[in-house]
Coordinates of C-alpha atoms and ligand atoms in Angstrom, one line a residue:
X1079 CA -18.0 -17.9 30.5
X1080 CA -17.1 -19.7 27.3
X1081 CA -14.5 -22.5 27.7
X1082 CA -11.5 -22.2 25.3
X1083 CA -9.4 -24.8 27.0
X1084 CA -7.1 -26.6 24.5
X1085 CA -7.9 -24.1 21.7
X1086 CA -4.9 -22.4 20.1
X1087 CA -5.4 -18.7 19.4
X1088 CA -3.0 -16.5 17.4
X1089 CA -3.5 -12.7 17.9
X1090 CA -1.5 -10.3 15.7
X1091 CA -0.5 -7.0 17.4
X1092 CA -1.3 -8.0 20.9
X1093 CA 1.2 -6.0 23.0
X1094 CA -1.3 -3.3 23.9
X1095 CA -4.8 -1.9 23.3
X1096 CA -7.5 -4.1 21.7
X1097 CA -5.1 -6.9 20.7
X1098 CA -3.8 -7.3 24.2
X1099 CA -7.4 -7.3 25.7
X1100 CA -8.3 -10.0 23.2
X1101 CA -5.2 -12.1 24.0
X1102 CA -5.8 -11.7 27.8
X1103 CA -9.5 -12.7 27.5
X1104 CA -8.6 -15.9 25.6
X1105 CA -5.9 -16.6 28.3
X1106 CA -8.6 -16.2 31.0
X1107 CA -10.7 -18.7 29.2
X1108 CA -8.0 -21.3 29.2
X1109 CA -6.7 -21.1 25.6
X1110 CA -3.2 -21.5 24.4
X1111 CA -2.4 -18.0 23.2
X1112 CA 0.3 -16.8 20.8
X1113 CA 0.9 -13.1 21.2
X1114 CA 2.9 -10.9 18.8
X1115 CA 4.2 -7.4 18.2
X1116 CA 7.1 -5.8 16.3
X1117 CA 9.3 -5.1 19.3
X1118 CA 10.9 -7.4 21.9
X1119 CA 8.4 -5.9 24.4
X1120 CA 6.2 -8.8 23.4
X1121 CA 8.4 -11.2 25.3
X1122 CA 8.1 -9.1 28.5
X1123 CA 4.3 -9.3 28.2
X1124 CA 4.7 -13.1 27.5
X1125 CA 6.6 -13.5 30.7
X1126 CA 4.0 -11.5 32.7
X1127 CA 1.1 -13.6 31.4
X1128 CA 2.9 -16.9 32.0
X1129 CA 3.7 -15.6 35.5
X1130 CA 0.0 -15.2 36.0
X1131 CA -0.5 -18.9 35.1
X1132 CA -1.6 -18.5 31.5
X1133 CA -0.4 -20.6 28.5
X1134 CA 1.3 -18.1 26.3
X1135 CA 4.0 -18.0 23.6
X1136 CA 5.4 -14.7 22.5
X1137 CA 6.7 -14.0 19.0
X1138 CA 8.4 -10.8 17.7
X1139 CA 6.9 -10.6 14.3
X1140 CA 6.1 -7.8 11.8
X1141 CA 3.0 -8.5 9.8
X1142 CA 4.2 -6.6 6.8
X1143 CA 6.8 -9.3 6.3
X1144 CA 5.7 -12.6 4.8
X1145 CA 8.4 -14.6 6.6
X1146 CA 7.3 -13.2 9.9
X1147 CA 3.6 -14.0 9.3
X1148 CA 4.6 -17.6 8.5
X1149 CA 6.9 -17.8 11.5
X1150 CA 4.0 -16.7 13.8
X1151 CA 1.9 -19.5 12.6
X1152 CA 4.8 -22.0 12.8
X1153 CA 5.3 -21.0 16.4
X1154 CA 1.7 -21.8 17.2
X1155 CA 2.0 -25.2 15.5
X1156 CA 5.3 -26.0 17.1
X1157 CA 4.1 -25.1 20.6
X1158 CA 0.5 -26.4 20.5
X1159 CA 0.1 -28.5 17.3
X1160 CA -2.4 -26.3 15.5
X1161 CA -4.2 -23.0 15.0
X1162 CA -7.9 -22.9 16.0
X1163 CA -8.5 -19.2 16.1
X1164 CA -6.8 -16.4 14.2
X1165 CA -7.4 -12.8 15.2
X1166 CA -6.0 -10.3 12.6
X1167 CA -5.7 -7.2 14.9
X1168 CA -2.4 -5.5 14.1
X1169 CA -3.1 -2.1 12.7
X1170 CA -1.7 1.4 12.4
X1171 CA -2.8 4.9 11.4
X1172 CA -0.9 7.6 9.4
X1173 CA -3.6 10.3 9.3
X1174 CA -3.3 13.2 6.9
X1175 CA -5.6 15.0 4.4
X1176 CA -5.2 13.6 0.9
X1177 CA -3.3 16.6 -0.4
X1178 CA -0.6 16.1 2.3
X1179 CA -0.6 12.3 2.3
X1180 CA 2.7 10.9 1.1
X1181 CA 3.0 7.6 -0.8
X1182 CA 4.9 6.3 2.3
X1183 CA 1.8 7.0 4.5
X1184 CA -0.4 5.1 2.1
X1185 CA 2.0 2.1 1.8
X1186 CA 2.7 1.8 5.5
X1187 CA -1.0 1.6 6.4
X1188 CA -2.0 -0.6 3.5
X1189 CA 0.9 -3.0 4.1
X1190 CA 0.3 -3.4 7.8
X1191 CA -3.5 -3.4 7.9
X1192 CA -4.5 -5.1 4.7
X1193 CA -1.5 -7.0 3.3
X1194 CA -0.6 -8.1 6.9
X1195 CA -4.1 -9.6 7.2
X1196 CA -3.7 -11.4 3.9
X1197 CA -0.3 -12.8 4.8
X1198 CA -1.3 -14.1 8.2
X1199 CA -4.6 -15.5 7.1
X1200 CA -3.0 -17.4 4.2
X1201 CA -0.5 -19.0 6.6
X1202 CA -3.1 -19.9 9.2
X1203 CA -5.7 -21.1 6.7
X1204 CA -3.3 -23.8 5.4
X1205 CA -3.4 -25.3 8.9
X1206 CA -7.1 -24.8 9.4
X1207 CA -8.0 -26.3 6.0
X1208 CA -6.2 -29.5 6.8
X1209 CA -8.3 -30.2 9.9
X1210 CA -11.4 -28.7 8.4
X1211 CA -12.2 -26.3 11.3
X1212 CA -11.2 -22.9 12.5
X1213 CA -12.3 -19.3 13.1
X1214 CA -10.8 -16.1 11.7
X1215 CA -11.8 -12.8 13.2
X1216 CA -10.5 -9.6 11.4
X1217 CA -10.5 -6.3 13.2
X1218 CA -11.6 -3.7 10.7
X1219 CA -13.2 -0.3 11.6
X1220 CA -16.4 1.6 11.2
X1221 CA -14.2 4.0 9.2
X1222 CA -13.9 1.3 6.5
X1223 CA -17.7 1.5 6.1
X1224 CA -18.4 5.2 6.5
X1225 CA -15.0 6.8 5.5
X1226 CA -13.3 9.6 7.5
X1227 CA -11.7 12.8 6.4
X1228 CA -7.9 12.6 7.0
X1229 CA -8.0 8.8 7.0
X1230 CA -8.2 7.8 3.3
X1231 CA -5.4 5.3 3.6
X1232 CA -6.8 3.8 6.8
X1233 CA -10.4 3.7 5.5
X1234 CA -9.2 2.0 2.3
X1235 CA -7.3 -0.6 4.3
X1236 CA -10.2 -1.3 6.5
X1237 CA -12.7 -1.4 3.6
X1238 CA -10.3 -3.8 1.9
X1239 CA -10.4 -6.0 5.0
X1240 CA -14.2 -6.2 4.7
X1241 CA -14.0 -7.4 1.1
X1242 CA -11.2 -9.8 2.0
X1243 CA -13.3 -11.2 4.9
X1244 CA -16.3 -11.9 2.8
X1245 CA -14.2 -13.5 0.1
X1246 CA -12.4 -15.8 2.5
X1247 CA -15.7 -16.7 4.2
X1248 CA -17.0 -17.8 0.8
X1249 CA -13.8 -19.8 0.0
X1250 CA -13.5 -21.5 3.4
X1251 CA -17.1 -22.1 4.6
X1252 CA -17.2 -25.6 3.1
X1253 CA -14.0 -26.5 5.1
X1254 CA -15.8 -25.6 8.4
X1255 CA -13.9 -22.3 8.7
X1256 CA -15.7 -19.1 9.6
X1257 CA -14.3 -15.7 8.7
X1258 CA -15.9 -12.6 10.2
X1259 CA -15.0 -9.0 10.9
X1260 CA -15.5 -6.7 13.8
X1261 CA -15.9 -3.0 13.0
X1262 CA -15.2 -1.0 16.2
X1263 CA -16.1 2.6 16.4
X1264 CA -14.2 4.7 18.9
X1265 CA -12.4 2.5 21.4
X1266 CA -10.2 3.8 24.2
X1267 CA -6.7 2.8 23.4
X1268 CA -3.3 4.5 22.7
X1269 CA -4.3 4.8 19.0
X1270 CA -7.2 7.0 19.9
X1271 CA -5.6 8.5 23.0
X1272 CA -3.1 10.3 20.7
X1273 CA -5.9 12.2 19.0
X1274 CA -6.4 15.9 19.9
X1275 CA -9.0 16.6 22.6
X1276 CA -11.2 18.6 20.3
X1277 CA -11.4 15.7 17.8
X1278 CA -12.3 13.3 20.6
X1279 CA -15.0 15.7 21.9
X1280 CA -16.5 15.8 18.4
X1281 CA -16.5 12.1 18.1
X1282 CA -18.2 11.7 21.5
X1283 CA -21.0 14.0 20.4
X1284 CA -21.7 11.7 17.4
X1285 CA -22.0 8.5 19.5
X1286 CA -25.6 7.8 20.5
X1287 CA -24.4 5.7 23.5
X1288 CA -22.6 8.8 24.8
X1289 CA -19.3 7.0 25.5
X1290 CA -16.4 5.4 23.9
X1291 CA -16.1 1.6 23.7
X1292 CA -13.5 -0.4 25.6
X1293 CA -11.0 -3.0 24.4
X1294 CA -12.7 -5.5 26.7
X1295 CA -16.0 -5.1 24.8
X1296 CA -14.1 -5.9 21.5
X1297 CA -12.6 -9.0 23.3
X1298 CA -16.0 -10.2 24.3
X1299 CA -17.3 -10.1 20.7
X1300 CA -14.1 -11.7 19.4
X1301 CA -14.5 -14.7 21.8
X1302 CA -18.2 -15.1 20.7
X1303 CA -17.3 -15.1 17.0
X1304 CA -14.5 -17.6 17.6
X1305 CA -16.7 -19.9 19.6
X1306 CA -18.9 -22.9 18.6
X1307 CA -22.0 -20.7 19.3
X1308 CA -21.1 -18.7 16.2
X1309 CA -20.4 -21.6 13.9
X1310 CA -23.2 -20.6 11.5
X1311 CA -22.1 -17.0 11.3
X1312 CA -19.7 -16.2 8.5
X1313 CA -18.8 -13.4 6.2
X1314 CA -20.4 -10.8 8.6
X1315 CA -19.2 -7.4 9.7
X1316 CA -20.3 -6.8 13.2
X1317 CA -20.3 -3.1 14.2
X1318 CA -19.3 -2.4 17.8
X1319 CA -19.7 1.4 17.9
X1320 CA -22.4 2.5 20.4
X1321 CA -24.6 3.4 17.4
X1322 CA -22.0 5.8 15.8
X1323 CA -22.9 4.5 12.3
X1324 CA -26.2 2.8 11.4
Ligands
NDP1090 P1 -2.7 0.2 19.3 O1 -1.9 1.2 18.5 O2 -3.0 0.5 20.7 O3 -2.0 -1.3 19.2 C1 -1.6 -1.8 17.9 C2 -1.0 -3.1 18.1 O4 -0.6 -3.6 16.7 C3 0.2 -3.1 18.9 O5 0.3 -4.3 19.7 C4 1.4 -3.1 17.9 O6 2.5 -3.8 18.5 C5 0.8 -3.9 16.8 N1 1.4 -3.6 15.5 C6 1.5 -2.4 14.8 N2 2.1 -2.6 13.6 C7 2.4 -4.0 13.5 C8 3.0 -4.8 12.6 N3 3.5 -4.3 11.4 N4 3.1 -6.1 12.8 C9 2.6 -6.6 14.0 N5 2.1 -5.9 14.9 C10 1.9 -4.6 14.7 O7 -4.0 0.0 18.4 P2 -5.5 -0.4 18.9 O8 -5.5 -1.4 20.0 O9 -6.3 0.9 19.1 O10 -6.1 -1.0 17.5 C11 -6.0 -2.4 17.3 C12 -6.8 -2.7 16.0 O11 -8.1 -2.2 16.2 C13 -6.2 -2.0 14.8 O12 -6.3 -2.9 13.7 C14 -7.1 -0.8 14.6 O13 -7.1 -0.3 13.3 C15 -8.4 -1.3 15.1 N6 -9.4 -0.3 15.5 C16 -9.1 0.5 16.6 C17 -10.1 1.4 17.0 C18 -9.9 2.3 18.1 O14 -10.7 3.2 18.4 N7 -8.8 2.2 18.9 C19 -11.3 1.6 16.2 C20 -11.5 0.7 15.1 C21 -10.5 -0.2 14.8 P3 4.0 -3.2 18.4 O15 3.9 -1.7 18.7 O16 4.7 -4.0 19.4 O17 4.4 -3.5 17.1

């Protein structure tokens, strides 16, 4: 088990699914964890985690809003003095075929997934650059690499995150900051649970591993990329997809 004692970790969109699994894993490893989500449910989760003995601060924050992104980083600095690890996880889907896709579907997905990643990274990078160390892990998707019918907005946002990750890795490497992306395939969460059974069956057939991934597996990789053991890995996109795309 890696030791994250004393490290301050900010995870966007951590009220359920992958983000929650990542936040809980860092909690288990002794980190100071700042969780976030758009509703006040985040505070209920914060109480639960603190009740279990973990060091947690909860912040209701919408990553599409610049002030909220800054407030999330400020909360980490006020509570724990710094940000060591940033995980840009908050993400949504608004799936429709191109012909039916409304401008609002496009804007909502690009604003949350891509602009939100930019806003929060900018706020956290200012803190990391001053102390010349830090790790940024962006949750993209295998769909951002291979595309997917009905997800043009989502795929564009996730492909954008990949270009963003590589650019930030180049900008911040000399300051001791790494920036990597994780591209999960099909992970069992509410986001994928909402898909029709027929679609899920089709996906399953295309996964060589013969099963979906778990949020816990994404959490394991996030911890590794945020650890000192991955200090020389930056600008990479690590696929976690059971062989779905290779
Ligand atoms: P869920 O829908 O289960 O969880 C999404 C999380 O993001 C929630 O905590 C939600 O909190 C939060 N969130 C949504 N919008 C915002 C916002 N504007 N500001 C802040 N937080 C927000 O999704 P998953 O756990 O499945 O996905 C997590 C990430 O992993 C996403 O980026 C997704 O694209 C990516 N991914 C998921 C895959 C999968 O198969 N599940 C595959 C590949 C990538 P709240 O509702 O409280 O706002």
